[in-house]
Short mmCIF file of C-alpha atoms in Angstrom, two decimals:
data_model
loop_
_atom_site.label_atom_id
_atom_site.label_comp_id
_atom_site.label_asym_id
_atom_site.label_seq_id
_atom_site.Cartn_x
_atom_site.Cartn_y
_atom_site.Cartn_z
CA UNK A 1 24.37 -3.83 -6.99
CA UNK A 2 23.08 -6.79 -4.99
CA UNK A 3 22.82 -9.94 -7.12
CA UNK A 4 19.31 -10.80 -8.25
CA UNK A 5 18.36 -14.17 -6.76
CA UNK A 6 17.82 -16.95 -9.27
CA UNK A 7 14.15 -17.12 -10.15
CA UNK A 8 12.19 -19.43 -12.41
CA UNK A 9 9.14 -19.16 -14.63
CA UNK A 10 6.70 -21.94 -13.81
CA UNK A 11 3.85 -20.86 -16.10
CA UNK A 12 2.53 -18.03 -18.22
CA UNK A 13 -1.09 -17.68 -19.20
CA UNK A 14 -3.14 -15.14 -21.09
CA UNK A 15 -6.88 -14.72 -21.37
CA UNK A 16 -8.80 -12.42 -23.72
CA UNK A 17 -12.58 -12.41 -23.38
CA UNK A 18 -15.03 -10.03 -25.06
CA UNK A 19 -16.60 -8.00 -22.25
CA UNK A 20 -20.12 -9.05 -23.22
CA UNK A 21 -19.22 -12.72 -22.73
CA UNK A 22 -17.31 -12.33 -19.46
CA UNK A 23 -20.14 -13.10 -17.01
CA UNK A 24 -21.34 -16.16 -18.93
CA UNK A 25 -17.82 -17.51 -19.41
CA UNK A 26 -17.09 -17.08 -15.69
CA UNK A 27 -20.29 -18.93 -14.79
CA UNK A 28 -19.44 -21.77 -17.16
CA UNK A 29 -15.90 -22.05 -15.86
CA UNK A 30 -16.40 -21.68 -12.13
CA UNK A 31 -20.09 -22.12 -11.26
CA UNK A 32 -20.12 -25.89 -10.81
CA UNK A 33 -16.77 -26.06 -9.07
CA UNK A 34 -17.67 -23.34 -6.60
CA UNK A 35 -20.73 -25.29 -5.51
CA UNK A 36 -18.67 -28.43 -4.97
CA UNK A 37 -15.63 -26.57 -3.61
CA UNK A 38 -13.47 -28.94 -5.64
CA UNK A 39 -10.08 -28.36 -7.21
CA UNK A 40 -10.80 -24.67 -7.72
CA UNK A 41 -10.74 -24.17 -3.95
CA UNK A 42 -7.29 -25.75 -3.55
CA UNK A 43 -4.48 -23.19 -3.51
CA UNK A 44 -0.71 -23.73 -3.51
CA UNK A 45 0.79 -25.24 -0.38
CA UNK A 46 3.56 -22.70 0.18
CA UNK A 47 3.66 -18.97 0.75
CA UNK A 48 2.32 -17.05 -2.24
CA UNK A 49 2.82 -13.45 -3.36
CA UNK A 50 0.57 -11.64 -5.81
CA UNK A 51 1.57 -8.48 -7.61
CA UNK A 52 -0.60 -7.15 -10.39
CA UNK A 53 -1.36 -4.06 -12.34
CA UNK A 54 -3.76 -2.44 -14.76
CA UNK A 55 -3.82 0.97 -16.37
CA UNK A 56 -6.88 2.29 -14.53
CA UNK A 57 -7.78 -0.28 -11.87
CA UNK A 58 -11.48 -0.89 -11.26
CA UNK A 59 -12.57 1.67 -13.84
CA UNK A 60 -16.17 0.51 -14.28
CA UNK A 61 -16.70 0.49 -10.50
CA UNK A 62 -15.14 3.95 -10.16
CA UNK A 63 -17.48 5.35 -12.82
CA UNK A 64 -20.47 3.63 -11.17
CA UNK A 65 -19.55 5.13 -7.79
CA UNK A 66 -19.06 8.59 -9.28
CA UNK A 67 -22.43 8.33 -11.05
CA UNK A 68 -24.15 7.28 -7.81
CA UNK A 69 -22.53 10.09 -5.86
CA UNK A 70 -23.31 12.78 -8.42
CA UNK A 71 -25.38 15.54 -6.88
CA UNK A 72 -24.47 14.58 -3.33
CA UNK A 73 -26.33 11.26 -3.24
CA UNK A 74 -24.78 8.55 -1.04
CA UNK A 75 -22.64 5.89 -2.67
CA UNK A 76 -23.92 2.40 -1.93
CA UNK A 77 -21.53 0.27 0.14
CA UNK A 78 -20.83 -2.45 -2.42
CA UNK A 79 -20.36 0.09 -5.20
CA UNK A 80 -17.74 1.84 -3.07
CA UNK A 81 -16.05 -1.40 -2.01
CA UNK A 82 -15.77 -2.44 -5.67
CA UNK A 83 -13.61 0.61 -6.42
CA UNK A 84 -10.72 -0.97 -4.49
CA UNK A 85 -9.06 -3.47 -6.86
CA UNK A 86 -6.73 -4.94 -4.26
CA UNK A 87 -9.71 -6.68 -2.64
CA UNK A 88 -9.23 -9.47 -5.18
CA UNK A 89 -6.28 -10.54 -3.02
CA UNK A 90 -8.60 -11.08 -0.06
CA UNK A 91 -10.50 -13.65 -2.14
CA UNK A 92 -7.25 -15.40 -3.00
CA UNK A 93 -6.26 -15.40 0.68
CA UNK A 94 -9.08 -17.88 1.32
CA UNK A 95 -7.31 -20.45 -0.83
CA UNK A 96 -3.63 -19.71 -0.35
CA UNK A 97 -1.25 -18.42 2.29
CA UNK A 98 -0.56 -14.95 0.95
CA UNK A 99 2.75 -13.63 2.25
CA UNK A 100 2.81 -10.49 0.07
CA UNK A 101 0.09 -8.81 -2.00
CA UNK A 102 -0.05 -5.48 -3.80
CA UNK A 103 -2.04 -3.98 -6.61
CA UNK A 104 0.10 -1.39 -8.34
CA UNK A 105 -0.14 1.12 -11.16
CA UNK A 106 3.04 1.35 -13.19
CA UNK A 107 4.06 3.79 -15.87
CA UNK A 108 3.84 2.80 -19.52
CA UNK A 109 6.38 0.08 -20.38
CA UNK A 110 7.35 -0.40 -16.73
CA UNK A 111 5.67 -3.78 -16.16
CA UNK A 112 9.03 -5.66 -16.41
CA UNK A 113 10.24 -3.77 -13.32
CA UNK A 114 7.71 -5.84 -11.37
CA UNK A 115 9.88 -8.90 -12.08
CA UNK A 116 12.57 -7.34 -9.86
CA UNK A 117 10.06 -6.76 -7.08
CA UNK A 118 8.84 -10.35 -7.48
CA UNK A 119 12.43 -11.61 -7.36
CA UNK A 120 12.85 -9.89 -4.01
CA UNK A 121 9.53 -11.24 -2.74
CA UNK A 122 10.72 -14.76 -3.61
CA UNK A 123 13.06 -14.51 -0.63
CA UNK A 124 9.99 -14.96 1.58
CA UNK A 125 7.46 -16.44 -0.87
CA UNK A 126 7.67 -19.85 -2.56
CA UNK A 127 5.79 -18.53 -5.59
CA UNK A 128 4.77 -15.10 -6.86
CA UNK A 129 1.99 -14.40 -9.36
CA UNK A 130 2.72 -11.33 -11.47
CA UNK A 131 -0.14 -10.13 -13.63
CA UNK A 132 -1.74 -7.54 -15.85
CA UNK A 133 -5.52 -7.24 -15.82
CA UNK A 134 -7.62 -4.86 -17.90
CA UNK A 135 -11.32 -4.34 -18.07
CA UNK A 136 -12.82 -4.46 -21.56
CA UNK A 137 -13.23 -0.70 -21.84
CA UNK A 138 -9.45 -0.33 -21.89
CA UNK A 139 -8.90 -2.86 -24.65
CA UNK A 140 -11.60 -2.24 -27.25
CA UNK A 141 -14.13 -4.43 -25.49
CA UNK A 142 -11.74 -7.31 -24.76
CA UNK A 143 -11.12 -8.09 -21.08
CA UNK A 144 -7.51 -9.12 -20.43
CA UNK A 145 -6.12 -11.30 -17.66
CA UNK A 146 -2.45 -12.20 -18.12
CA UNK A 147 -0.40 -13.90 -15.45
CA UNK A 148 2.95 -15.51 -14.97
CA UNK A 149 3.92 -17.66 -12.02
CA UNK A 150 7.45 -17.26 -10.73
CA UNK A 151 9.13 -19.73 -8.40
CA UNK A 152 12.14 -19.89 -6.18
CA UNK A 153 12.69 -23.60 -6.84
CA UNK A 154 13.55 -24.86 -10.33
CA UNK A 155 10.78 -24.69 -12.92
CA UNK A 156 10.62 -25.08 -16.73
CA UNK A 157 12.46 -21.79 -17.36
CA UNK A 158 15.03 -19.63 -15.63
CA UNK A 159 14.62 -15.80 -15.60
CA UNK A 160 17.69 -13.58 -15.74
CA UNK A 161 17.97 -9.79 -15.91
CA UNK A 162 20.09 -8.58 -18.82
CA UNK A 163 22.12 -5.47 -19.38
CA UNK A 164 20.07 -2.55 -20.65
CA UNK A 165 19.76 -2.55 -24.44
CA UNK A 166 19.77 -6.32 -24.92
CA UNK A 167 16.77 -8.28 -26.19
CA UNK A 168 13.84 -7.62 -28.49
CA UNK A 169 11.78 -4.51 -27.75
CA UNK A 170 8.23 -5.54 -26.87
CA UNK A 171 5.61 -3.30 -25.29
CA UNK A 172 5.36 -4.25 -21.65
CA UNK A 173 1.65 -5.09 -21.98
CA UNK A 174 2.57 -7.90 -24.37
CA UNK A 175 5.33 -9.49 -22.29
CA UNK A 176 3.20 -12.18 -20.70
CA UNK A 177 1.60 -13.08 -24.06
CA UNK A 178 5.08 -13.46 -25.57
CA UNK A 179 6.20 -15.51 -22.58
CA UNK A 180 3.15 -17.77 -22.88
CA UNK A 181 3.73 -18.33 -26.60
CA UNK A 182 7.45 -19.02 -26.04
CA UNK A 183 6.69 -21.34 -23.14
CA UNK A 184 4.20 -23.32 -25.22
CA UNK A 185 6.63 -23.62 -28.15
CA UNK A 186 9.43 -24.88 -25.83
CA UNK A 187 12.18 -22.92 -27.57
CA UNK A 188 15.61 -22.44 -26.00
CA UNK A 189 15.69 -18.80 -24.94
CA UNK A 190 13.78 -15.56 -25.22
CA UNK A 191 15.17 -12.07 -24.55
CA UNK A 192 12.80 -9.11 -24.17
CA UNK A 193 13.21 -5.48 -23.24
CA UNK A 194 10.96 -2.55 -22.43
CA UNK A 195 11.17 0.62 -20.39
CA UNK A 196 14.88 0.29 -19.61
CA UNK A 197 14.49 -3.30 -18.44
CA UNK A 198 15.71 -6.41 -20.21
CA UNK A 199 15.21 -10.03 -19.19
CA UNK A 200 16.20 -13.39 -20.67
CA UNK A 201 14.16 -16.54 -20.19
CA UNK A 202 16.06 -19.78 -20.66
CA UNK A 203 14.45 -23.22 -20.90
CA UNK A 204 15.71 -25.56 -18.19
CA UNK B 1 21.43 -4.86 2.80
CA UNK B 2 20.04 -2.76 5.64
CA UNK B 3 17.20 -0.36 4.82
CA UNK B 4 16.54 2.68 7.00
CA UNK B 5 14.20 5.63 7.29
CA UNK B 6 16.27 8.68 6.54
CA UNK B 7 13.79 11.56 6.60
CA UNK B 8 10.08 12.33 6.87
CA UNK B 9 7.84 15.29 6.15
CA UNK B 10 4.12 15.87 6.40
CA UNK B 11 1.21 18.13 5.56
CA UNK B 12 -1.76 17.42 7.82
CA UNK B 13 -4.69 19.14 9.50
CA UNK B 14 -2.28 20.12 12.27
CA UNK B 15 0.44 21.33 9.88
CA UNK B 16 3.86 19.77 9.43
CA UNK B 17 5.49 17.31 11.85
CA UNK B 18 6.87 19.89 14.29
CA UNK B 19 3.68 21.99 14.30
CA UNK B 20 1.51 18.91 14.76
CA UNK B 21 3.54 17.59 17.69
CA UNK B 22 3.47 21.01 19.33
CA UNK B 23 -0.31 21.33 18.80
CA UNK B 24 -0.82 17.86 20.28
CA UNK B 25 0.39 19.14 23.66
CA UNK B 26 -2.44 21.71 23.70
CA UNK B 27 -6.22 21.61 23.78
CA UNK B 28 -7.56 18.80 21.52
CA UNK B 29 -9.60 19.58 18.45
CA UNK B 30 -12.71 17.52 17.84
CA UNK B 31 -13.62 17.58 14.17
CA UNK B 32 -15.76 15.39 11.92
CA UNK B 33 -13.17 15.88 9.10
CA UNK B 34 -9.51 16.90 9.30
CA UNK B 35 -8.61 19.05 6.29
CA UNK B 36 -5.15 20.42 5.51
CA UNK B 37 -5.41 24.19 6.09
CA UNK B 38 -4.34 25.15 2.56
CA UNK B 39 -6.97 27.07 0.60
CA UNK B 40 -7.62 26.62 -3.09
CA UNK B 41 -10.62 26.04 -5.30
CA UNK B 42 -8.63 24.23 -7.98
CA UNK B 43 -8.03 20.66 -6.72
CA UNK B 44 -4.86 20.01 -8.71
CA UNK B 45 -3.31 23.41 -8.02
CA UNK B 46 -3.95 22.92 -4.29
CA UNK B 47 -2.44 19.41 -4.43
CA UNK B 48 0.63 20.88 -6.14
CA UNK B 49 1.00 23.59 -3.51
CA UNK B 50 0.81 21.04 -0.70
CA UNK B 51 3.20 18.64 -2.45
CA UNK B 52 5.83 21.30 -3.16
CA UNK B 53 5.74 22.45 0.46
CA UNK B 54 6.26 18.89 1.74
CA UNK B 55 8.99 18.33 -0.86
CA UNK B 56 10.93 21.39 0.31
CA UNK B 57 10.80 20.23 3.92
CA UNK B 58 11.78 16.66 3.06
CA UNK B 59 14.63 17.75 0.82
CA UNK B 60 16.16 19.76 3.65
CA UNK B 61 15.86 16.89 6.11
CA UNK B 62 17.11 14.19 3.72
CA UNK B 63 20.31 16.13 2.90
CA UNK B 64 20.92 14.28 -0.36
CA UNK B 65 22.94 15.63 -3.26
CA UNK B 66 21.10 17.07 -6.26
CA UNK B 67 21.75 13.91 -8.29
CA UNK B 68 20.85 11.51 -5.49
CA UNK B 69 17.56 13.32 -4.93
CA UNK B 70 16.62 13.44 -8.62
CA UNK B 71 17.45 9.78 -9.21
CA UNK B 72 15.04 8.45 -6.58
CA UNK B 73 12.11 6.24 -7.63
CA UNK B 74 8.76 7.50 -6.37
CA UNK B 75 6.38 5.03 -4.72
CA UNK B 76 2.94 6.48 -4.02
CA UNK B 77 0.39 4.97 -1.65
CA UNK B 78 -3.16 6.22 -2.09
CA UNK B 79 -6.69 4.89 -2.16
CA UNK B 80 -8.24 7.76 -4.09
CA UNK B 81 -5.36 9.20 -6.20
CA UNK B 82 -6.57 12.36 -8.00
CA UNK B 83 -10.25 11.50 -8.16
CA UNK B 84 -10.97 14.88 -6.53
CA UNK B 85 -9.76 16.54 -9.74
CA UNK B 86 -12.27 14.53 -11.74
CA UNK B 87 -15.06 15.53 -9.35
CA UNK B 88 -14.08 19.14 -9.91
CA UNK B 89 -14.18 18.52 -13.66
CA UNK B 90 -10.53 19.42 -14.17
CA UNK B 91 -10.22 16.05 -15.91
CA UNK B 92 -12.97 14.88 -18.27
CA UNK B 93 -11.92 11.25 -17.73
CA UNK B 94 -10.10 9.32 -15.02
CA UNK B 95 -6.34 9.68 -15.39
CA UNK B 96 -4.33 6.48 -15.03
CA UNK B 97 -3.15 6.53 -11.39
CA UNK B 98 0.42 6.09 -12.62
CA UNK B 99 0.09 9.49 -14.32
CA UNK B 100 -0.79 11.04 -10.94
CA UNK B 101 2.24 9.29 -9.43
CA UNK B 102 4.40 10.88 -12.15
CA UNK B 103 2.83 14.29 -11.49
CA UNK B 104 3.67 13.93 -7.79
CA UNK B 105 7.22 12.86 -8.67
CA UNK B 106 7.53 15.99 -10.82
CA UNK B 107 6.29 18.18 -7.97
CA UNK B 108 8.96 16.57 -5.77
CA UNK B 109 11.60 17.02 -8.48
CA UNK B 110 12.49 13.32 -8.78
CA UNK B 111 12.96 11.63 -12.15
CA UNK B 112 13.21 7.92 -11.22
CA UNK B 113 10.40 5.48 -12.03
CA UNK B 114 7.01 6.35 -10.50
CA UNK B 115 4.61 3.70 -9.26
CA UNK B 116 1.36 3.86 -7.34
CA UNK B 117 0.38 1.16 -4.84
CA UNK B 118 -3.23 0.54 -3.91
CA UNK B 119 -4.08 -1.61 -0.88
CA UNK B 120 -6.65 0.76 0.70
CA UNK B 121 -5.61 2.05 4.13
CA UNK B 122 -2.29 0.19 4.05
CA UNK B 123 -1.34 1.61 0.62
CA UNK B 124 1.36 3.90 2.00
CA UNK B 125 2.93 1.12 4.05
CA UNK B 126 2.76 -1.23 1.03
CA UNK B 127 4.56 1.47 -0.97
CA UNK B 128 7.17 1.64 1.79
CA UNK B 129 7.56 -2.14 1.57
CA UNK B 130 8.22 -2.05 -2.18
CA UNK B 131 10.61 0.89 -1.76
CA UNK B 132 12.48 -1.08 0.90
CA UNK B 133 12.60 -4.07 -1.49
CA UNK B 134 14.15 -1.88 -4.20
CA UNK B 135 16.78 -0.51 -1.82
CA UNK B 136 17.51 -3.92 -0.31
CA UNK B 137 17.87 -5.42 -3.79
CA UNK B 138 20.40 -2.74 -4.68
CA UNK B 139 18.18 -1.22 -7.40
CA UNK B 140 18.63 2.21 -5.81
CA UNK B 141 20.29 3.74 -2.72
CA UNK B 142 17.41 6.03 -1.82
CA UNK B 143 13.69 5.90 -2.59
CA UNK B 144 10.88 8.40 -2.12
CA UNK B 145 7.67 7.11 -0.54
CA UNK B 146 4.54 9.25 -0.59
CA UNK B 147 1.25 8.75 1.21
CA UNK B 148 -1.41 10.88 -0.44
CA UNK B 149 -5.04 11.25 0.49
CA UNK B 150 -6.63 14.54 -0.47
CA UNK B 151 -10.25 15.69 -0.20
CA UNK B 152 -12.82 14.08 -2.44
CA UNK B 153 -16.53 13.47 -2.10
CA UNK B 154 -16.44 9.84 -3.22
CA UNK B 155 -14.36 8.65 -0.25
CA UNK B 156 -16.42 10.51 2.34
CA UNK B 157 -19.65 9.36 0.72
CA UNK B 158 -18.41 5.77 0.56
CA UNK B 159 -17.38 5.68 4.23
CA UNK B 160 -20.65 7.35 5.19
CA UNK B 161 -22.55 4.71 3.21
CA UNK B 162 -20.67 2.01 5.12
CA UNK B 163 -21.72 3.73 8.37
CA UNK B 164 -18.12 3.89 9.55
CA UNK B 165 -17.98 7.58 10.38
CA UNK B 166 -18.40 9.30 13.72
CA UNK B 167 -20.81 12.23 13.76
CA UNK B 168 -18.52 13.89 16.34
CA UNK B 169 -14.79 13.14 16.23
CA UNK B 170 -12.37 10.23 16.44
CA UNK B 171 -11.95 8.83 19.97
CA UNK B 172 -9.36 6.04 19.67
CA UNK B 173 -9.62 3.35 22.38
CA UNK B 174 -12.08 5.52 24.34
CA UNK B 175 -15.27 4.19 25.94
CA UNK B 176 -17.33 6.78 24.02
CA UNK B 177 -15.87 6.06 20.58
CA UNK B 178 -18.47 5.93 17.83
CA UNK B 179 -16.61 5.76 14.53
CA UNK B 180 -13.86 7.17 12.36
CA UNK B 181 -13.15 10.76 11.36
CA UNK B 182 -11.44 11.01 7.99
CA UNK B 183 -8.60 13.40 7.22
CA UNK B 184 -6.30 14.67 4.51
CA UNK B 185 -2.56 14.09 4.48
CA UNK B 186 0.37 14.24 2.14
CA UNK B 187 3.33 12.57 3.79
CA UNK B 188 6.76 11.82 2.38
CA UNK B 189 9.56 9.54 3.51
CA UNK B 190 13.04 8.83 2.21
CA UNK B 191 13.98 5.17 2.53
CA UNK B 192 17.70 4.70 2.24
CA UNK B 193 20.84 2.70 2.94
CA UNK B 194 21.55 5.18 5.72
CA UNK B 195 19.29 6.85 8.24
CA UNK B 196 18.13 7.02 11.81
CA UNK B 197 15.66 4.14 12.08
CA UNK B 198 16.34 0.69 10.63
CA UNK B 199 13.43 -1.24 9.17
CA UNK B 200 13.83 -4.41 11.21
CA UNK B 201 10.72 -6.11 9.79
CA UNK B 202 7.52 -5.41 7.91
CA UNK B 203 4.83 -8.03 8.16
CA UNK B 204 1.87 -7.83 5.85
CA UNK B 205 -0.98 -10.26 6.38
CA UNK B 206 -4.27 -10.71 4.57
CA UNK B 207 -7.29 -11.70 6.61
CA UNK B 208 -9.17 -14.28 4.49
CA UNK B 209 -12.46 -13.07 5.97
CA UNK B 210 -11.51 -9.45 5.40
CA UNK B 211 -13.99 -8.79 2.61
CA UNK B 212 -17.05 -9.59 4.66
CA UNK B 213 -15.92 -9.08 8.26
CA UNK B 214 -16.99 -5.90 10.06
CA UNK B 215 -13.54 -5.47 11.63
CA UNK B 216 -10.07 -6.98 11.36
CA UNK B 217 -9.81 -10.35 13.05
CA UNK B 218 -7.93 -10.02 16.36
CA UNK B 219 -6.03 -13.27 15.71
CA UNK B 220 -4.85 -11.87 12.35
CA UNK B 221 -3.70 -8.62 14.01
CA UNK B 222 -1.89 -10.58 16.72
CA UNK B 223 -0.35 -12.82 14.05
CA UNK B 224 0.90 -9.78 12.14
CA UNK B 225 2.56 -8.31 15.24
CA UNK B 226 4.09 -11.70 16.18
CA UNK B 227 5.44 -12.16 12.65
CA UNK B 228 7.09 -8.71 12.76
CA UNK B 229 8.57 -9.41 16.19
CA UNK B 230 9.85 -12.80 15.09
CA UNK B 231 11.36 -11.45 11.84
CA UNK B 232 13.06 -8.67 13.80
CA UNK B 233 14.35 -11.16 16.37
CA UNK B 234 12.69 -9.32 19.26
CA UNK B 235 10.75 -10.38 22.31
CA UNK B 236 7.49 -8.49 22.90
CA UNK B 237 8.91 -7.05 26.13
CA UNK B 238 11.68 -5.32 24.16
CA UNK B 239 9.22 -2.99 22.38
CA UNK B 240 9.42 0.51 23.86
CA UNK B 241 6.59 2.21 21.94
CA UNK B 242 3.58 0.86 20.09
CA UNK B 243 1.86 3.02 17.47
CA UNK B 244 -1.72 1.82 17.38
CA UNK B 245 -3.97 1.55 14.34
CA UNK B 246 -6.89 2.60 16.60
CA UNK B 247 -9.10 5.19 14.95
CA UNK B 248 -12.22 5.21 17.11
CA UNK B 249 -14.08 2.34 15.46
CA UNK B 250 -16.14 0.28 17.92
CA UNK B 251 -15.15 -3.13 16.64
CA UNK B 252 -11.70 -2.49 15.11
CA UNK B 253 -10.31 -0.82 18.26
CA UNK B 254 -11.68 -3.71 20.31
CA UNK B 255 -10.00 -6.28 18.03
CA UNK B 256 -6.68 -4.43 18.18
CA UNK B 257 -6.88 -4.07 21.98
CA UNK B 258 -7.43 -7.81 22.41
CA UNK B 259 -4.62 -8.58 19.97
CA UNK B 260 -2.18 -6.24 21.74
CA UNK B 261 -2.96 -7.76 25.15
CA UNK B 262 -2.58 -11.24 23.66
CA UNK B 263 0.88 -10.43 22.27
CA UNK B 264 2.22 -8.16 25.01
CA UNK B 265 0.30 -9.01 28.15
CA UNK B 266 0.92 -5.57 29.57
CA UNK B 267 1.05 -3.23 26.56
CA UNK B 268 4.06 -0.94 26.10
CA UNK B 269 3.62 2.84 25.98
CA UNK B 270 1.23 3.38 23.11
CA UNK B 271 -0.14 6.18 20.99
CA UNK B 272 -2.71 6.72 18.24
CA UNK B 273 -2.56 9.70 15.88
CA UNK B 274 -6.01 9.30 14.31
CA UNK B 275 -7.66 11.57 16.88
CA UNK B 276 -5.21 14.29 15.84
CA UNK B 277 -5.10 14.17 12.04
CA UNK B 278 -8.03 11.87 11.31
CA UNK B 279 -7.86 8.57 9.48
CA UNK B 280 -5.89 9.50 6.39
CA UNK B 281 -6.53 6.14 4.71
CA UNK B 282 -3.89 5.34 2.05
CA UNK B 283 -1.66 8.08 3.46
CA UNK B 284 -1.96 6.91 7.06
CA UNK B 285 1.19 4.75 7.00
CA UNK B 286 3.65 7.47 5.91
CA UNK B 287 1.70 10.24 7.74
CA UNK B 288 1.66 8.48 11.10
CA UNK B 289 5.22 7.27 10.55
CA UNK B 290 6.31 10.89 10.04
CA UNK B 291 4.63 11.85 13.33
CA UNK B 292 6.14 8.82 15.05
CA UNK B 293 9.66 9.71 13.86
CA UNK B 294 9.17 13.24 15.21
CA UNK B 295 7.90 11.78 18.47
CA UNK B 296 10.94 9.55 18.82
CA UNK B 297 13.29 12.38 17.93
CA UNK B 298 11.71 14.55 20.65
CA UNK B 299 11.81 11.72 23.19
CA UNK B 300 8.20 12.35 24.16
CA UNK B 301 5.06 10.44 23.22
CA UNK B 302 2.25 12.99 22.77
CA UNK B 303 -1.29 12.64 24.11
CA UNK B 304 -3.72 10.57 22.06
CA UNK B 305 -6.38 13.11 21.19
CA UNK B 306 -9.89 11.83 21.71
CA UNK B 307 -8.87 9.38 24.42
CA UNK B 308 -9.71 10.09 28.03
CA UNK B 309 -12.01 7.34 29.31
CA UNK B 310 -10.46 3.88 29.10
CA UNK B 311 -12.63 1.02 27.86
CA UNK B 312 -11.93 -2.13 29.87
CA UNK B 313 -12.97 -4.27 26.93
CA UNK B 314 -10.29 -2.67 24.72
CA UNK B 315 -7.75 -2.61 27.55
CA UNK B 316 -5.49 0.04 26.02
CA UNK B 317 -4.44 3.18 27.82
CA UNK B 318 -2.48 5.45 25.45
CA UNK B 319 -0.79 8.12 27.56
CA UNK B 320 1.71 10.88 26.94
CA UNK B 321 5.15 10.69 28.50
CA UNK B 322 8.90 10.87 28.09
CA UNK B 323 10.47 7.91 26.33
CA UNK B 324 13.90 6.87 25.17
CA UNK B 325 12.93 4.33 22.55
CA UNK B 326 15.17 1.86 20.75
CA UNK B 327 12.53 -0.46 19.35
CA UNK B 328 9.06 0.52 18.17
CA UNK B 329 6.20 -1.35 16.57
CA UNK B 330 3.79 0.32 14.17
CA UNK B 331 0.36 -1.23 13.55
CA UNK B 332 -1.82 -0.55 10.55
CA UNK B 333 -4.95 -2.24 9.25
CA UNK B 334 -7.04 -1.61 6.22
CA UNK B 335 -10.17 -2.25 4.32
CA UNK B 336 -10.38 -5.71 2.85
CA UNK B 337 -8.32 -7.42 5.51
CA UNK B 338 -4.84 -6.01 4.93
CA UNK B 339 -3.06 -5.94 8.31
CA UNK B 340 0.53 -4.78 8.67
CA UNK B 341 3.10 -4.34 11.43
CA UNK B 342 6.35 -2.45 10.97
CA UNK B 343 9.25 -2.96 13.38
CA UNK B 344 11.74 -0.10 13.61
CA UNK B 345 15.04 -0.13 15.50
CA UNK B 346 17.17 2.87 16.28
CA UNK B 347 20.29 2.89 14.16
CA UNK B 348 23.53 2.73 16.12
#
């Protein structure tokens, strides 16, 4: 097997917002900055990759489009466009040089396999965002947006694949939350496994 | 590690690869929608019939052992997944797309991990890219890539709402072109450490204005082709065949034509398959790649159905003819600004 290139974890972040508060929270967070095009508009300098998943994709938009089209009625353009979740990458492309981008659906407990894909992308990208996003309907009314930022150059933690069977079993949907908590606590090492994958994260 | 295309199979409106290439030499069809000629009122049962047929063909061509075949991961590119089954009320709720990817893997008889990739019309090529990453990284020796786009009302209604469809038929690059014609396809590729065509480069670019722009930006398309050429280490003049994205859209064909002339000056021999099988959206990468591999194997570029009157503004003149190709470039562009170019080199 080809050696996995050395990759580093620069950051891990989780967000849980009740669906009913999502619009207001987004306005509070981004409204002013969007008008001024301040720091929010500044993306990373190097080539970025973005690889993210969710269980159903744009579920609310898909239901809205199906409702509109029921009985043969036309589906309105923006309703149809909203069914394609990868379009989020086009928004990011305005702020960063996106070298690779893919929205994927993985099988249960297969999220850690995306770390291998990201490791390969880091041959041509300086950084890769790997995420898990869920609309509220999938998580009992709580919208989820979890991301980790992986880097080719040294960062606070090194990521290493382990032999199958090593590490603590954690459902793959909770990996980024565990990484974020570990990162914040600045402990020495964390080993996780799920779906036949195991990875160790070691503080630099 | 080198990654190559080992085998390809297809179900399309014109049949499998060999049938389609033979039909392309005859009288063109002009259809507003290109359906796979497989009957069936039950959406899922029909999908299974089509998938099993493609699987049998691919398995024969790939010539892998039982274990090698079964161990392959399955990467699916689709923009609509199995939403047709929901429309037909076979599912009360939307299945997770990964479950449809697993169902497809089962129909193909492979037991490796299944993943679905969604980047609209470039989904199949994005799936190919991830499969190539897995092979190059040594995670597997062979990987199955599927491009799947089967009939559903939502997609047709959505494209109609966007006013992207032709009321007649697809006329790629032609002066009379007036929009896209959609089609069904289920295409399958085996990406491997051994095969006939080496993946020399795959560029994938996102047009920042892609969400709002009416057509891909010609500079972005040209940039994608230049990036693929540069990564492959080729000069533009070394490309023997260019597979066009062109689907009959007024503005997108124009943008591609300008980009091709910018990169190549005089374009190489070119072909579009969207007048033959329709625009098969997320399946278009693997579907058109399967036709292109058949074309290269036969040493003859088929006619581009729907094209007869050149448009000076587009400046492309896809024509049939004999070819002994060593290097080919494959353009694809999608909704939301995804633009890709795949460089393939004949394996020695």
